[in-house]
Every structure is written in C-alpha cells, then in structure tokens.
Coordinates of C-alpha atoms and ligand atoms in Angstrom, one line a residue:
M11 CA 0.0 0.6 -0.4
S12 CA 1.2 3.3 -0.6
G13 CA 0.9 7.2 -0.1
M14 CA -0.5 5.9 4.1
A15 CA 1.1 7.7 6.9
R16 CA 0.9 4.1 8.3
K17 CA 2.3 1.2 6.3
I18 CA -0.3 -1.8 5.6
E19 CA 1.9 -4.7 4.1
R20 CA -0.3 -7.5 4.8
I21 CA -3.8 -8.2 6.2
A22 CA -5.9 -11.3 7.8
V23 CA -9.7 -11.5 7.8
L24 CA -11.1 -13.9 9.5
W25 CA -13.7 -16.2 8.7
A26 CA -14.3 -15.0 5.2
G27 CA -18.3 -15.5 5.5
N28 CA -20.2 -12.9 3.7
M29 CA -19.4 -9.9 5.3
G30 CA -15.5 -10.7 5.5
A31 CA -15.5 -11.8 1.8
A32 CA -17.7 -8.4 1.5
L33 CA -14.4 -6.3 2.7
I34 CA -12.0 -8.1 1.0
G35 CA -13.7 -7.7 -2.7
G36 CA -13.9 -3.7 -1.6
I37 CA -10.3 -3.9 -0.4
L38 CA -9.2 -4.8 -3.5
K39 CA -11.3 -2.8 -5.9
A40 CA -10.4 0.0 -4.2
G41 CA -6.5 -0.8 -4.0
V42 CA -6.1 -0.6 -0.4
A43 CA -3.7 -3.7 -0.4
K44 CA -3.0 -6.0 -3.7
A45 CA -4.4 -9.5 -3.4
G46 CA -1.5 -10.6 -2.7
Q47 CA -1.1 -9.4 0.5
V48 CA -4.5 -10.6 1.4
T49 CA -5.1 -14.5 3.5
A50 CA -8.4 -15.8 4.6
T51 CA -9.7 -17.8 6.9
A52 CA -12.7 -20.2 6.9
R53 CA -13.7 -23.2 8.6
S54 CA -14.2 -25.0 5.2
E55 CA -12.0 -26.4 2.5
E56 CA -14.1 -25.7 0.2
R57 CA -15.0 -22.1 1.6
A58 CA -12.4 -21.8 1.6
A59 CA -11.9 -22.5 -2.1
E60 CA -13.7 -20.6 -3.4
V61 CA -12.9 -17.2 -1.5
A62 CA -9.4 -17.9 -3.1
R63 CA -10.8 -18.8 -6.5
Q64 CA -13.1 -15.7 -6.3
F65 CA -10.0 -13.6 -5.2
G66 CA -7.5 -14.7 -5.1
V67 CA -6.4 -14.5 -2.0
R68 CA -4.7 -16.6 0.6
A69 CA -7.2 -19.0 1.5
T70 CA -7.8 -21.1 3.8
A71 CA -9.1 -24.0 6.2
G72 CA -7.9 -22.8 10.5
G73 CA -4.8 -21.2 9.9
N74 CA -6.4 -17.8 12.4
R75 CA -2.7 -17.4 14.0
E76 CA -1.0 -17.9 11.4
A77 CA -3.1 -15.5 8.9
A78 CA -2.8 -13.3 12.4
A79 CA 1.2 -13.9 12.8
G80 CA 2.4 -13.0 9.8
S81 CA -0.2 -9.7 9.2
D82 CA -0.2 -5.8 10.1
L83 CA -4.0 -5.4 9.4
I84 CA -6.4 -7.8 11.5
I85 CA -10.2 -7.8 10.0
L86 CA -12.0 -10.3 12.2
A87 CA -15.1 -10.7 10.5
V88 CA -16.1 -13.6 13.8
K89 CA -19.2 -14.3 15.4
A90 CA -20.1 -12.7 17.8
T91 CA -20.2 -15.7 20.0
K92 CA -17.1 -16.9 18.7
I93 CA -15.1 -13.7 19.4
A94 CA -14.1 -15.0 22.3
G95 CA -12.4 -18.7 20.9
V96 CA -10.8 -16.2 18.5
L97 CA -9.3 -14.7 21.0
E98 CA -8.2 -16.9 22.5
E99 CA -6.4 -19.1 19.2
I100 CA -4.5 -16.1 18.2
R101 CA -3.2 -13.7 21.6
E102 CA -0.3 -15.6 22.0
V103 CA 0.7 -14.8 18.1
L104 CA -0.6 -11.3 18.1
H105 CA 2.9 -8.0 18.3
E106 CA 3.4 -4.8 18.0
G107 CA 2.7 -2.7 15.3
Q108 CA -0.4 -4.7 14.7
I109 CA -3.9 -3.4 14.2
L110 CA -8.1 -5.6 15.3
I111 CA -10.6 -4.3 13.3
S112 CA -13.6 -6.3 14.9
V113 CA -16.5 -6.3 12.7
A114 CA -18.7 -8.6 15.5
A115 CA -20.4 -4.9 15.9
A116 CA -22.4 -6.0 18.9
V117 CA -19.4 -7.3 20.5
P118 CA -17.7 -3.7 23.4
L119 CA -14.6 -2.9 22.9
Q120 CA -14.2 -4.4 26.0
V121 CA -14.4 -7.3 25.6
I122 CA -11.5 -7.1 22.8
E123 CA -9.3 -5.5 25.0
A124 CA -9.4 -8.3 27.5
G125 CA -9.5 -11.4 24.6
V126 CA -6.2 -10.0 23.6
R127 CA -4.4 -8.5 26.8
R128 CA -2.7 -6.5 25.2
R129 CA -2.2 -3.0 24.4
M130 CA -2.9 -2.6 20.5
P131 CA -5.1 -0.6 19.0
V132 CA -8.5 -2.0 18.1
F133 CA -11.3 -0.2 16.2
R134 CA -15.2 -2.3 16.7
A135 CA -17.1 -2.1 13.2
M136 CA -20.6 -1.8 12.4
P137 CA -21.0 -2.5 9.0
N138 CA -23.5 -3.3 7.4
I139 CA -25.6 -5.5 4.6
P140 CA -25.1 -2.9 1.4
V141 CA -21.3 -3.1 2.2
V142 CA -21.6 -6.1 -0.4
V143 CA -22.6 -3.6 -3.0
E144 CA -19.9 -0.7 -2.0
E145 CA -22.5 1.1 -0.2
G146 CA -21.6 0.2 2.6
A147 CA -23.0 3.0 6.0
T148 CA -19.5 1.8 8.3
A149 CA -19.9 3.6 12.3
V150 CA -16.8 2.8 13.7
A151 CA -15.7 3.2 17.9
A152 CA -12.3 3.3 18.6
N153 CA -9.9 1.9 21.6
G154 CA -7.5 4.7 23.8
E155 CA -4.4 2.6 22.2
A156 CA -5.6 4.2 18.0
T157 CA -4.0 6.3 16.7
A158 CA -4.6 9.6 14.5
E159 CA -2.8 7.1 11.0
D160 CA -4.2 3.6 12.2
R161 CA -7.3 5.4 11.5
A162 CA -6.6 6.8 9.2
V163 CA -6.1 2.9 7.5
V164 CA -8.9 1.5 8.7
E165 CA -11.2 4.4 7.6
R166 CA -9.4 3.9 3.8
I167 CA -10.6 0.2 4.2
F168 CA -14.9 1.0 5.5
R169 CA -14.4 3.8 2.1
A170 CA -13.5 0.9 0.3
V171 CA -16.9 -0.3 0.7
G172 CA -19.3 2.8 1.4
V173 CA -19.0 5.5 4.0
V174 CA -17.7 6.0 7.4
C175 CA -18.5 7.8 10.8
F176 CA -15.9 7.7 14.1
V177 CA -17.8 7.5 16.2
E178 CA -17.9 7.3 20.6
E179 CA -18.5 3.9 21.5
E180 CA -21.8 4.5 23.8
A181 CA -22.4 5.4 20.3
M182 CA -22.5 2.3 18.9
D183 CA -25.7 0.9 20.3
A184 CA -27.5 3.4 18.3
V185 CA -25.9 3.1 15.5
T186 CA -26.9 -0.9 15.3
A187 CA -30.8 0.7 15.2
L188 CA -30.1 3.1 12.2
S189 CA -28.5 2.0 10.3
G190 CA -26.8 -1.3 11.2
S191 CA -30.7 -3.2 11.1
G192 CA -31.9 0.3 8.7
P193 CA -31.5 -2.4 5.4
A194 CA -34.1 -3.8 7.0
Y195 CA -36.7 -1.1 7.9
I196 CA -36.6 0.5 4.4
Y197 CA -36.9 -3.5 2.8
M198 CA -41.0 -3.0 4.2
V199 CA -40.8 0.8 2.6
I200 CA -39.9 -0.6 -1.2
E201 CA -42.0 -4.1 -0.2
A202 CA -44.9 -1.8 0.1
L203 CA -44.0 0.9 -2.5
I204 CA -44.2 -2.4 -4.9
A205 CA -47.4 -3.4 -3.7
G206 CA -49.1 -0.4 -4.0
G207 CA -47.9 -0.6 -7.1
L208 CA -49.8 -3.4 -7.8
K209 CA -52.7 -2.7 -5.6
M210 CA -53.3 0.5 -8.8
G211 CA -52.6 -2.5 -11.6
L212 CA -48.9 -2.0 -12.2
S213 CA -46.7 -4.6 -13.0
H214 CA -44.8 -7.1 -11.2
E215 CA -41.6 -5.1 -13.8
V216 CA -42.5 -2.0 -13.2
S217 CA -43.4 -1.8 -9.5
T218 CA -40.2 -3.2 -8.1
R219 CA -38.2 -1.2 -10.4
L220 CA -39.9 2.5 -9.9
A221 CA -40.1 2.1 -6.5
E222 CA -36.7 1.0 -5.9
Q223 CA -35.7 3.8 -7.5
T224 CA -37.1 6.1 -6.0
V225 CA -35.7 5.6 -2.9
L226 CA -32.0 5.2 -4.4
G227 CA -33.1 8.8 -5.4
A228 CA -34.4 10.5 -3.0
A229 CA -30.9 9.1 -1.0
K230 CA -28.8 9.8 -3.7
L231 CA -30.3 13.4 -4.0
V232 CA -30.0 14.0 0.1
R233 CA -26.7 13.3 -0.2
E234 CA -25.4 15.6 -3.0
T235 CA -27.2 18.7 -2.6
G236 CA -27.2 19.0 1.0
L237 CA -30.3 19.4 1.0
H238 CA -32.7 19.0 4.7
P239 CA -35.3 16.2 3.8
A240 CA -38.5 17.7 4.9
I241 CA -37.1 20.9 2.3
L242 CA -36.7 18.1 -1.3
R243 CA -40.0 16.9 0.3
D244 CA -41.3 20.5 0.0
Q245 CA -40.1 20.6 -3.3
V246 CA -41.9 17.7 -4.8
I247 CA -45.0 18.4 -3.4
T248 CA -47.6 21.6 -4.9
P249 CA -51.0 22.7 -3.4
G250 CA -53.9 20.5 -4.2
G251 CA -51.7 18.2 -5.2
V252 CA -51.4 14.3 -5.9
T253 CA -48.6 15.0 -3.4
I254 CA -50.0 16.1 -0.3
S255 CA -52.6 14.0 -0.2
A256 CA -50.8 11.1 0.3
I257 CA -48.7 13.0 3.1
H258 CA -51.3 13.1 5.0
E259 CA -52.0 10.0 4.7
L260 CA -48.6 8.9 5.8
E261 CA -48.5 11.3 9.0
R262 CA -52.0 10.6 9.7
H263 CA -50.2 6.3 9.8
G264 CA -47.4 8.3 12.2
L265 CA -45.0 6.8 9.5
R266 CA -42.3 9.1 11.0
A267 CA -43.1 9.3 14.9
M268 CA -43.0 4.5 13.4
L269 CA -39.8 5.2 12.6
I270 CA -38.2 7.4 14.6
S271 CA -40.2 4.7 18.1
A272 CA -38.9 2.0 15.7
V273 CA -35.0 3.1 16.1
E274 CA -36.1 3.8 19.8
T275 CA -37.1 0.8 20.7
A276 CA -33.6 -1.1 18.6
T277 CA -31.7 1.4 20.4
N278 CA -32.8 0.1 23.5
H279 CA -33.6 -3.6 22.3
S280 CA -29.0 -3.6 21.2
R281 CA -27.5 -1.4 24.7
S282 CA -29.8 -4.8 26.8
R283 CA -28.3 -7.0 24.5
T284 CA -24.1 -5.2 25.7
R285 CA -25.3 -4.4 29.4
A286 CA -25.4 -8.3 29.7
M287 CA -22.4 -9.1 27.9
L288 CA -20.7 -7.5 29.8
E289 CA -22.4 -8.5 32.9
Q290 CA -21.2 -12.0 31.3
M291 CA -18.2 -10.9 31.3
K292 CA -17.4 -9.5 34.7
H293 CA -18.3 -12.7 35.8
E294 CA -16.2 -14.7 34.2
G295 CA -13.4 -12.9 35.8
Ligands
NAP30 N1 -23.7 -9.6 6.7 C1 -23.6 -8.6 7.7 O1 -24.5 -7.8 7.9 C2 -23.1 -7.8 8.6 C3 -23.3 -6.4 9.5 C4 -22.8 -6.3 11.0 C5 -22.3 -6.9 11.0 N2 -21.7 -8.6 10.7 C6 -20.7 -9.1 11.6 O2 -19.6 -10.1 11.1 C7 -19.7 -10.5 12.2 C8 -19.4 -12.7 10.4 O3 -20.4 -12.2 9.3 P1 -21.4 -12.2 8.5 O4 -22.3 -12.9 8.1 O5 -20.2 -12.6 7.4 O6 -21.2 -14.2 8.9 P2 -21.6 -15.8 7.7 O7 -21.7 -15.6 6.4 O8 -22.3 -16.5 8.9 O9 -19.9 -16.3 8.3 C9 -19.0 -17.0 8.7 C10 -17.5 -17.2 8.0 O10 -17.7 -17.8 9.4 C11 -16.4 -19.2 8.6 N3 -15.9 -19.5 9.7 C12 -16.7 -20.3 11.1 N4 -15.9 -21.1 12.5 C13 -14.6 -20.8 11.4 C14 -13.5 -21.4 12.2 N5 -13.4 -21.6 13.3 N6 -12.9 -20.5 11.5 C15 -12.7 -19.5 10.2 N7 -13.6 -19.6 9.5 C16 -15.1 -20.0 10.3 C17 -17.6 -20.2 8.1 O11 -17.1 -20.9 6.6 P3 -17.6 -22.4 6.5 O12 -18.5 -21.5 5.5 O13 -16.2 -22.7 5.5 O14 -18.3 -22.6 7.5 C18 -18.4 -19.0 6.9 O15 -17.8 -18.6 5.8 C19 -20.0 -11.2 13.1 O16 -19.5 -10.9 13.5 C20 -21.4 -9.9 12.0 O17 -22.3 -10.0 13.3 C21 -22.0 -8.9 9.9

C-alpha cells in the first residue's frame, strides 16, 4: 500500500463469510491492498477454495493463528458468540505494530481488549449489509491505543465499501438501531411501495423498478444537495396536488413517529444486550 503514513503490508481476514468477503472485495477493488497481500480463513476447505478463486487471495480452512501472526492488519469478521474463542486462538501470536478491527459489531471494545490481553489499537466497526454492493454505512469506534494514522487506515478499508463515520463507543447501540438494522426497515418501505403499485394495477416488474429507484434516487438527492429531507419533500409538493394527499395519509398513520420509535426501541434492545455481555464478562472475571 502506498501514500499512507502507516504502512500496511499484510491483511488477515479471519472468517471470510458474507461480511469478510465483502470487505476483501472492497479492499481489492479500491486498491487498498493487492490480492497477494491478503490472507483469509474459513472453516471448510470448500469455502476457502471459493474465496481463493473469487478474489485470488490466499485462503485457508482454519489457520487463524498463522494468518494473524503474519499480518499487520487483522479483520475479525467472526460471529459475536465465537469471538472470545478466536481471540484466545490468536492471542499468543499478536505483536507490536498490529491493528485489530472487529466487525462483530455487538461486541464491546472492552471484551476484545480483555481477549487480546495486550495494549494494541482496536476498532469496533458496525458495517451494514449494503457493503456487498459498496454502498455500506459503517460506524467505527476506536480504543485508546488507536492513533490518527491507525484511524486513517481503518477509514480507507471501510470507505472501500461505502461511507464511514467515527463515533464514541456509547453511540454504537444507536448506530446498530439506525444503520445496522436500517436496511430491513427500508426493505419494508420498498416492499410496501411495490404493493401499492400492484394494488393500483402496475405490473410486478414496473412496480419493483420504480420503487427501488425512487428510494435510491431520493437518498442520492439528500446526499448530493446536502439539503434537509423536509426541504426536498416540500419541493415535491404542489398545493392541492397528488403528493400532499398521500402525505396527509402517511401523517395520519404516523410514519415518522413509527420510524423514530423503531430506532428508539432497537437502541434500547441493543443496550440491554451490550449490558448483558459486559455483565457476563465481569462474572467470568
Ligand atoms: N452480514 C452482515 O450484514 C453483517 C453486518 C454487520 C456485522 N456483521 C458481523 O460480521 C460477522 C460475520 O457475519 P457474516 O454475516 O459474514 O457471517 P457468515 O456469512 O455466516 O460467515 C461465517 C464464516 O465464518 C467461517 N467460519 C466459521 N467458523 C470458522 C473458524 N473456526 N475458522 C475460520 N472460519 C470460520 C465460515 O466458514 P465456512 O463457510 O467454511 O463454514 C463462514 O464463511 C458477525 O460478527 C456479524 O455480526 C455482519
């Protein structure tokens, strides 16, 4: 990798499942690293072979220790329930100068730090599923060891698959509720718009195309104009027109209040899960 203050020669992606593979794809496509610099692991020979074939990287069934030992950036794309085991597996080979990124978004930094048992830069990232089409929204929290240069490396990785925001760790539950789970809410919106089109006699194909592009285009306009969505919404309304009659209906059914409550409820749910995880850690000493 060139043009970066912190030199990253080798990247390990432990557990190249959906998320791990999406990150490898982004890293290679954005030129953050070349295929020869990346090692991935999976559980089965089949998956390892598939990842090797797809990306041209070295991929092994197992081999987490070897991959971690030889890398200066380690991405843990491991299931939250398995992260303690994987950290135990790689702990002894961790060394000075490495950066650790966990995308097991629910796992607090404290848990990872306790698992590695050494002072090192650790990042907790919450990406969302559109990373597979390089339109992910990722929020990242860093521990106290991370420098500005480490952050720049991590930012490049996630920028390869979408947009990145750095947040304080306390914000992670709200992030999970907004962008982590958010695609599910928007799929429901798209689904319902399609159903509306169908109800009014549009074909499946036309309804789907128009609904998906409407969501995509509306989001793009928010991003590119930088205008508040309320202003953009107002621009679509003509007095006594069609749009305002629909908006009246959406307000009557509380669309906005519903989404605000959804994010609030999901944040609280995520908070209680985080608390439970920290409690469990305390009990296990
Ligand atoms: N997908 C998302 O949208 C998303 C979003 C945010 C965060 N995340 C986080 O990303 C992490 C991974 O999620 P995912 O959706 O990518 O999971 P996934 O698709 O189920 O991938 C799991 C992968 O791990 C491999 N694996 C299992 N045991 C292993 C072992 N002992 N050693 C090496 N590899 C092993 C499996 O290999 P085999 O195929 O060979 O069994 C599989 O490829 C989770 O912590 C999740 O919370 C995911």
